Coordinates of C-alpha atoms and ligand atoms in Angstrom, one line a residue:
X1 CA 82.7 25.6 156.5
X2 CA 81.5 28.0 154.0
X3 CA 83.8 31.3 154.0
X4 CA 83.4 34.4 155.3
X5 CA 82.8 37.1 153.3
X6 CA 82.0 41.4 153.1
X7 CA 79.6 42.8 150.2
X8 CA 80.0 46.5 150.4
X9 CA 76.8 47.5 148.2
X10 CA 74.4 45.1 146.2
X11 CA 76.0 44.8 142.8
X12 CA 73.9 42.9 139.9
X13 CA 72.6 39.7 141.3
X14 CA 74.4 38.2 138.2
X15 CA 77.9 38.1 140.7
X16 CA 76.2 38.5 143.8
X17 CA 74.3 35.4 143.8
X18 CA 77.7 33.6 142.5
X19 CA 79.2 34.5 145.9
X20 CA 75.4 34.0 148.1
X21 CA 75.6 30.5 146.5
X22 CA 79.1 29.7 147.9
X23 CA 80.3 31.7 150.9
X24 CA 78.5 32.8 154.3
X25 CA 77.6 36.6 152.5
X26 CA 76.3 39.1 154.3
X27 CA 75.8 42.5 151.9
X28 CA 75.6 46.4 152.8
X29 CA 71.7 47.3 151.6
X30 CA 72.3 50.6 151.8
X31 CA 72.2 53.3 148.9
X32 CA 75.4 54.9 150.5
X33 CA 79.0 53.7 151.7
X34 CA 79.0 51.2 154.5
X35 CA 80.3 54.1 157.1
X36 CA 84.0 53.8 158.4
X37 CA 83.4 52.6 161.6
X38 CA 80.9 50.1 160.2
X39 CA 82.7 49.2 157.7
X40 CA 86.1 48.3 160.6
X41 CA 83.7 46.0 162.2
X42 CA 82.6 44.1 159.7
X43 CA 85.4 42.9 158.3
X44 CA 86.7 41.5 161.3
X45 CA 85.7 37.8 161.1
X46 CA 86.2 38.0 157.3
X47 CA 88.1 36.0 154.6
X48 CA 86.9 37.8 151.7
X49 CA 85.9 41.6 151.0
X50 CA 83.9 42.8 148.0
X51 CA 84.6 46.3 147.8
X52 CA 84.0 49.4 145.5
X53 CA 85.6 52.3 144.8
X54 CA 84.1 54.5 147.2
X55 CA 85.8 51.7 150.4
X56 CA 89.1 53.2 151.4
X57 CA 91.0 49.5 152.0
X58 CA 94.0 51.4 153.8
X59 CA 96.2 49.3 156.8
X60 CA 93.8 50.4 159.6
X61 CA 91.1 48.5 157.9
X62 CA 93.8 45.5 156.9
X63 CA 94.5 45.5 160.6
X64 CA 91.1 44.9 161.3
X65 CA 90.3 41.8 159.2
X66 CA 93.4 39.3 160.5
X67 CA 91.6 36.5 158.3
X68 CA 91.1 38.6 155.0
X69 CA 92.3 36.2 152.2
X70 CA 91.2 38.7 149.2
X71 CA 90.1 42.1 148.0
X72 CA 87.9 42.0 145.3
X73 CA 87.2 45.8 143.9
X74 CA 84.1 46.2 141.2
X75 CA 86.4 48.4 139.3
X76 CA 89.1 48.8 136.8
X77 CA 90.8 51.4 139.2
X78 CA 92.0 50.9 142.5
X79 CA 93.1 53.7 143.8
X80 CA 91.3 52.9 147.1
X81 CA 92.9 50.3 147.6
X82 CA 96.9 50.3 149.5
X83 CA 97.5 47.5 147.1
X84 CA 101.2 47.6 148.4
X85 CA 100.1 47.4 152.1
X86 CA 97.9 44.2 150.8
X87 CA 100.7 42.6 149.1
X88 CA 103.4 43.0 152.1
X89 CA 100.7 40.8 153.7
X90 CA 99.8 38.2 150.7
X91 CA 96.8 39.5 149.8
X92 CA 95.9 39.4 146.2
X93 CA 93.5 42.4 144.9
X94 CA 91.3 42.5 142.1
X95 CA 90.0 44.6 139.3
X96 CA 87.7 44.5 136.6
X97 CA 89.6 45.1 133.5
X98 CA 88.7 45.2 129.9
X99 CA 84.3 44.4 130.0
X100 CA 84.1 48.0 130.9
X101 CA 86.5 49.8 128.1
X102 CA 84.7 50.3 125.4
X103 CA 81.6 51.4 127.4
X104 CA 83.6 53.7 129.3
X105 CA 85.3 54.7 125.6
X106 CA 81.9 55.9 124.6
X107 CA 81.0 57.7 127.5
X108 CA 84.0 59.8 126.9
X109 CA 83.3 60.6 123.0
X110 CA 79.9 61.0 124.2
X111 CA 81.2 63.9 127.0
X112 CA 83.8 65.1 123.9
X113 CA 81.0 65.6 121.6
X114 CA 78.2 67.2 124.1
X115 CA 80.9 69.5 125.3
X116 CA 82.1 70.5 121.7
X117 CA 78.6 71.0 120.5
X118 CA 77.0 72.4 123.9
X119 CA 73.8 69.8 124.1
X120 CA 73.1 69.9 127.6
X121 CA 73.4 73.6 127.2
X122 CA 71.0 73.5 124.4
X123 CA 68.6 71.3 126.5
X124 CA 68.6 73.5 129.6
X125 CA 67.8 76.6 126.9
X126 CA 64.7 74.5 125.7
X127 CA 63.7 73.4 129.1
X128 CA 64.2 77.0 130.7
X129 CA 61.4 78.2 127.8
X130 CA 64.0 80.1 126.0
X131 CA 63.7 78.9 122.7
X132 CA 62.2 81.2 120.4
X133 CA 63.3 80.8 117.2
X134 CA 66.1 79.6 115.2
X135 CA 69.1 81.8 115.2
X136 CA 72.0 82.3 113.1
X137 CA 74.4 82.3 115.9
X138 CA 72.4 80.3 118.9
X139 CA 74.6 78.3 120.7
X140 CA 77.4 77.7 118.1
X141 CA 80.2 74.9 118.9
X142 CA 83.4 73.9 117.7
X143 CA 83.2 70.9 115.0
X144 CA 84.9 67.4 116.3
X145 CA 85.1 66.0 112.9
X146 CA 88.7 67.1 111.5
X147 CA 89.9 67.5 114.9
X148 CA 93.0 66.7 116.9
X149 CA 92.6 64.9 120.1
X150 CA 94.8 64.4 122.2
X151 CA 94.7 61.3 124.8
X152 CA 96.9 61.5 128.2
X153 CA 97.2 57.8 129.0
X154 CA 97.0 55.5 126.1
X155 CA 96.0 52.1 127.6
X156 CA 93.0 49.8 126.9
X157 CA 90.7 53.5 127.6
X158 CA 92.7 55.6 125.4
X159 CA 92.9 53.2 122.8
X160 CA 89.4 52.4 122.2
X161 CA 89.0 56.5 122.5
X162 CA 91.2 56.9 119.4
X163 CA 89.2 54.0 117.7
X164 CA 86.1 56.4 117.8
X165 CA 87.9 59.2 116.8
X166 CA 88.9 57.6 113.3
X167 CA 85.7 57.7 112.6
X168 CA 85.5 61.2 112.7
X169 CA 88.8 61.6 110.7
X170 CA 90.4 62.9 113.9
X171 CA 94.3 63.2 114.2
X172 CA 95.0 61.4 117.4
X173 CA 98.0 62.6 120.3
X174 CA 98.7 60.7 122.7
X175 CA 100.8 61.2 125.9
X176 CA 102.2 58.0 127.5
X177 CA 105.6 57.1 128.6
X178 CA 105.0 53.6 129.6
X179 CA 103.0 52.6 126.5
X180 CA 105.8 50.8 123.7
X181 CA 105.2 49.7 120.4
X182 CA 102.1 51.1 119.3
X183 CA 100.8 51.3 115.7
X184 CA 101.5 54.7 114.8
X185 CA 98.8 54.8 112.0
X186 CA 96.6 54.9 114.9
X187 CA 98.4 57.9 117.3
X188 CA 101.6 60.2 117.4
X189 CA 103.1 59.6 120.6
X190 CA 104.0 62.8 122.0
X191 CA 105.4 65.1 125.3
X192 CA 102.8 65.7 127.4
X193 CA 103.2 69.6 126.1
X194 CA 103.1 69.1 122.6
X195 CA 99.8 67.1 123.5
X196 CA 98.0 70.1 125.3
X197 CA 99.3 73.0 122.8
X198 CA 97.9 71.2 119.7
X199 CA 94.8 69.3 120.8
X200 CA 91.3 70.9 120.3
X201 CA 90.1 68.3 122.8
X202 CA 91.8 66.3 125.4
X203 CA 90.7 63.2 127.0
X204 CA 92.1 61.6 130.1
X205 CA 92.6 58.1 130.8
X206 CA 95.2 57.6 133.1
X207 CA 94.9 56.0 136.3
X208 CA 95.3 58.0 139.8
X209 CA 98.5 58.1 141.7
X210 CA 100.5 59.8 143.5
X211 CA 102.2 60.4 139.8
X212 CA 98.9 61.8 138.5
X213 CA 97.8 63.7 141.0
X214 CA 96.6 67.0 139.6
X215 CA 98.5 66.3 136.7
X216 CA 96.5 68.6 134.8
X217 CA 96.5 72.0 136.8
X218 CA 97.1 75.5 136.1
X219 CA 100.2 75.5 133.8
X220 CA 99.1 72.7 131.9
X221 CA 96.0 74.4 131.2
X222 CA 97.3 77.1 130.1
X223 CA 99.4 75.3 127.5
X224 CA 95.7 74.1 126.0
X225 CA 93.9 76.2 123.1
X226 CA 91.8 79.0 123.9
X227 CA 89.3 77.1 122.1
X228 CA 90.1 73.4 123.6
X229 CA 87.2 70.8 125.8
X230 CA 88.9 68.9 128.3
X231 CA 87.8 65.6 128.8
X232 CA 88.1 64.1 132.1
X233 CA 86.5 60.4 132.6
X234 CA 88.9 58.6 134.8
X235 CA 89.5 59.9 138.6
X236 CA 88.9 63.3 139.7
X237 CA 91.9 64.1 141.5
X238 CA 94.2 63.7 138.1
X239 CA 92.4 67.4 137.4
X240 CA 92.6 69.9 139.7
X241 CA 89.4 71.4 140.1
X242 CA 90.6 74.6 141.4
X243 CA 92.7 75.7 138.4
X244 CA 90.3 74.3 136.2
X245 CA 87.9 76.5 137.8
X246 CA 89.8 79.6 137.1
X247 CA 90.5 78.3 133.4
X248 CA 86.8 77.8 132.4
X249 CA 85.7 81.4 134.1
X250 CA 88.5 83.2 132.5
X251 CA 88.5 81.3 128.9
X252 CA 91.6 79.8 129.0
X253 CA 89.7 77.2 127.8
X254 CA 86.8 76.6 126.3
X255 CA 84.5 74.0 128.3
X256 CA 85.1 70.9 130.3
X257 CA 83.3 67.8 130.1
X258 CA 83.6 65.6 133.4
X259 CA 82.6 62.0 134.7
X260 CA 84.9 62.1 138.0
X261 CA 85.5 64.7 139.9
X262 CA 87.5 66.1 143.3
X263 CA 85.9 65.7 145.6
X264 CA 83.1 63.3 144.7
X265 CA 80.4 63.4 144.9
X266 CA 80.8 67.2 144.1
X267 CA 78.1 69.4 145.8
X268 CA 75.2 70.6 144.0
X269 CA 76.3 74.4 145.1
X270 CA 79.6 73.6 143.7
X271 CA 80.8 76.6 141.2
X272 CA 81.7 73.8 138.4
X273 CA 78.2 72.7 138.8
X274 CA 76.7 76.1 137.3
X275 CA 79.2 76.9 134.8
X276 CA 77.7 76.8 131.3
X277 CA 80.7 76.0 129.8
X278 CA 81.2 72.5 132.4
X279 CA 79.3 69.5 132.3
X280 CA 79.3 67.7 135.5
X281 CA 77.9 63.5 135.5
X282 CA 78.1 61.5 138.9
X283 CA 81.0 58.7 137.5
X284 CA 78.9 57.2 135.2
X285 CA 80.5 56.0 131.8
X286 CA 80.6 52.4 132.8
X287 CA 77.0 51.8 134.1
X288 CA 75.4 50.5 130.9
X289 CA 73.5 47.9 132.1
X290 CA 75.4 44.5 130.3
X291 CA 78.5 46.0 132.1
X292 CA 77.6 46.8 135.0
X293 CA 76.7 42.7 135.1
X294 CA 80.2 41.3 133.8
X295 CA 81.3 43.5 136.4
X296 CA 79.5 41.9 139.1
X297 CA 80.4 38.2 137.5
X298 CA 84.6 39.2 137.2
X299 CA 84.3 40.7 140.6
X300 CA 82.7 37.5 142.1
X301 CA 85.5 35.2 140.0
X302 CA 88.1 37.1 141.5
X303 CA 86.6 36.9 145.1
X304 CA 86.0 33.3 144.8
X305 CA 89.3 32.4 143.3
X306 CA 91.0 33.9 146.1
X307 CA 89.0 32.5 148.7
X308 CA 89.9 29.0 147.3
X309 CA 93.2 29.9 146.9
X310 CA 93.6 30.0 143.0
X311 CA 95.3 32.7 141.3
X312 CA 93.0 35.4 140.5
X313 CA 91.7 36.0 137.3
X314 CA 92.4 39.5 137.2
X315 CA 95.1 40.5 139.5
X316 CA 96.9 44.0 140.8
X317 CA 99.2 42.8 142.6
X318 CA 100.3 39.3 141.1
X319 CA 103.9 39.5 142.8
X320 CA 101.7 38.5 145.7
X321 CA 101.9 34.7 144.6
X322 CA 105.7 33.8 145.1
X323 CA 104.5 34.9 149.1
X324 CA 102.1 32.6 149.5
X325 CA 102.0 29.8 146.8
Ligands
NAD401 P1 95.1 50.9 131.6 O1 96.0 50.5 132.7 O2 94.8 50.0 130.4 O3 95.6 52.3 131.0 C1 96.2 53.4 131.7 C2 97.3 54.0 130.9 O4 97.8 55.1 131.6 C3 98.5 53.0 130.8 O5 98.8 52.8 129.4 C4 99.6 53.7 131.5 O6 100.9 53.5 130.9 C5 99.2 55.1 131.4 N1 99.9 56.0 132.4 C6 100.2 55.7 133.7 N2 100.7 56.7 134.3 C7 100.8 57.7 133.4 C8 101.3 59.0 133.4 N3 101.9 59.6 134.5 N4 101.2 59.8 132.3 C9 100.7 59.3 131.2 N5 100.2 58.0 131.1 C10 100.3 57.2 132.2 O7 93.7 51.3 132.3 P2 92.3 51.5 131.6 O8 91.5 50.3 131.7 O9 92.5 52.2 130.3 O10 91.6 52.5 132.7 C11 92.2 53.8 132.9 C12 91.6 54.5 134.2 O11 90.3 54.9 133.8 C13 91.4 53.5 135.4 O12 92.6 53.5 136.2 C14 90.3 54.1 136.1 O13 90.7 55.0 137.1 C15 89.6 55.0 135.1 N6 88.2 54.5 134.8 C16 87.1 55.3 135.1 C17 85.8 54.9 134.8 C18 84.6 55.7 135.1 O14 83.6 55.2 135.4 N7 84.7 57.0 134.9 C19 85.6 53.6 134.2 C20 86.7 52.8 133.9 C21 88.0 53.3 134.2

C-alpha cells in the first residue's frame, strides 16, 4: 500500500511528481495557507506531511496525525516547526540546506546595495514623473565599496555574504558565538556591540528562536551609525519592527532593507511600507527559479526517505534515530 501523504502548496513539479509517482498525494491548490482547521483534518490519516514555512506543525497538529512518520519543510528554517515536540515522538524533520545559500546570499547584497544607493527610491521618482533633470545632489547614497559590514550569524548565509563583499574590498564583522575556527582573512569575529557601532551595513542571517527573538531592537539600534542600512533577510521576528520603526523616522539609522518581516505578510498600509528610507520584499531571496526546483527535489528526498524509513538526507533533528532505529 502506497503511503499516505499531505502537500501543503504545489511546489515545482520537479519534487512533487517524485512524491505523486510514489505515495497516495493529495496537494493544497490553493494560492494561500491550507487554513488551520483544514489543515487538522488532513493530516489525520497521514504518514507523511510536506510542509512550508507558513504551516505552524505545533503538538495540536502532531496530535492530530497519530500515523505521521515525517515532516518534510521546503525550507532552510524551521522555525514553524516544534522540532522538539517531533523528536519526543520519533519523528525526523527536514530542511533544505545549502541549494538555497548563495541565492539567498545575493538577494541580500542585492537589498545591501539598493538600500545603500536608494534604487527603488530612484525608480518610484522616475515612475511618479519627477525626473527633470540631473541634479548635483538627487538622491545621493552612501558608497558600499570600502565599507565595513557587519554579519550577525556567520553560517553557510553569512559566509557566502562576506564572499560578495570581498569583491567590493569590504572589511567584514561578524557576530557569532557558536561559529569556531574560521579563516580570519575572511572576517573579524567580534561582540555583537562592536559589530553594530562599527558597521556601515549590517546583514542578518541567523535563524529565529527564542534566542533571536527581537534580537535587534531599540538599544541595539541605537548602537548602529547614524549613517548605517540594516539588512534583514532571514526571519522577521529577529528585528523588531516597532523600534525599527522609530529608528528609520527619527534617523537613528539610515534605511533598512528587508526580505522578512513581523508580521508577514506585512500590510500594505503598514508605516514601514511607505517609508522612503525602507524597502519592504514579500520573503523572496530564494525564489530564483533553479532553486526553487532543488528545493522541491531535497524536500521530496527527505519526505520519501522518511516514509521508507531511511535516514533523512537532510535532518533537524537527527537525535531522533537512536528512538526509532
Ligand atoms: P546556518 O545554520 O548555516 O547559519 C546560522 C548561523 O547563525 C550559525 O552559524 C549559528 O551559529 C548562528 N547563530 C545562531 N544563534 C545565534 C545568535 N544568537 N547570535 C549569533 N549567531 C547565531 O543557516 P543558514 O543556511 O545560513 O540560514 C540562516 C537563516 O536564514 C535560516 O535559519 C532561515 O531562517 C533564513 N533564510 C531565509 C531565507 C529567505 O528566503 N529570506 C532563505 C534562506 C534562509
Amino acid at each position: 500500500m502506497k503511503p499516505k501523504v499531505y502537500v501543503t502548496r504545489r511546489v515545482p513539479d520537479l519534487g512533487l511528481d517524485m512524491v505523486l509517482k510514489t505515495c497516495e498525494a493529495e496537494v493544497w491548490e490553493g494560492e494561500l495557507p491550507v487554513p488551520r482547521d483544514l489543515l487538522l483534518e488532513k493530516v489525520r490519516d497521514i504518514n507523511g506531511l510536506y510542509c512550508l514555512l507558513t504551516d505552524r506543525v505545533d503538538e495540536a497538529l502532531l496530535d492530530a496525525a497519530p500515523n505521521l512518520r515525517v515532516v518534510s519543510n521546503y525550507a532552510v528554517g524551521y522555525n514553524n516547526i516544534a522540532v522538539d515536540v517531533c523528536t519526543a515522538r520519533g519523528i525526523p524533520v527536514g530542511n533544505t540546506p545549502g541549494v538555497l545559500t548563495d541565492t539567498t546570499a545575493d538577494f541580500a547584497f542585492a537589498l545591501l546595495m539598493a538600500a545603500a544607493r536608494r534604487i527603488v527610491e530612484g525608480a518610484r521618482y522616475v515612475a511618479n514623473g519627477k525626473w527633470r533633470t540631473w541634479g548635483p545632489k538627487l538622491l545621493r547614497g552612501v558608497d558600499v565599496y570600502g565599507g565595513t559590514l557587519g554579519i550577525v550569524g556567520f553560517g553557510r548565509i553569512g559566509q557566502a555574504v562576506a564572499r560578495r563583499a570581498r569583491g567590493f574590498d569590504m572589511r567584514v564583522l561578524y557576530y557569532d558565538p557558536y561559529a569556531e575556527g574560521l579563516d580570519p582573512d575572511v572576517a573579524d569575529a567580534v561582540d555583537l556591540e562592536m559589530l553594530l557601532s562599527q558597521s556601515d551595513f549590517v546583514s542578518i542571517h541567523v535563524p529565529l528562536s527564542d534566542e533571536t527573538h527581537h534580537l535587534i531592537g531599540e538599544a541595539e539600534l541605537a548602537q548602529m551609525k547614524s549613517t548605517a542600512v540594516l539588512v534583514n533577510t532571514a526571519r522577521g521576528p529577529v528585528v523588531d519592527p516597532d523600534a525599527l520603526l522609530r529608528a528609520l523616522q527619527t534617523q537613528v539609522i539610515a534605511a533598512a532593507a528587508l526580505d522578512v518581516t513581523e508580521p508577514e505578510p506585512l500590510p500594505p498600509d503598514h508605516p514601514l511600507v511607505s517609508l522612503p528610507n525602507c524597502i519592504v520584499c514579500p520573503h523572496i531571496a530564494s525564489a530564483s527559479i533553479a532553486t526553487r526546483n532543488k528545493m522541491a527535489v531535497i524536500a521530496a528526498e527527505n519526505l520519501l526517505a522518511g516514509l521508507e524509513g531511511r535516514h533523512l538526507p537532510h535532518c533537524v533533528n537527527p537525535e531522533v534515530y537512536p528512538l526509532r532505529w
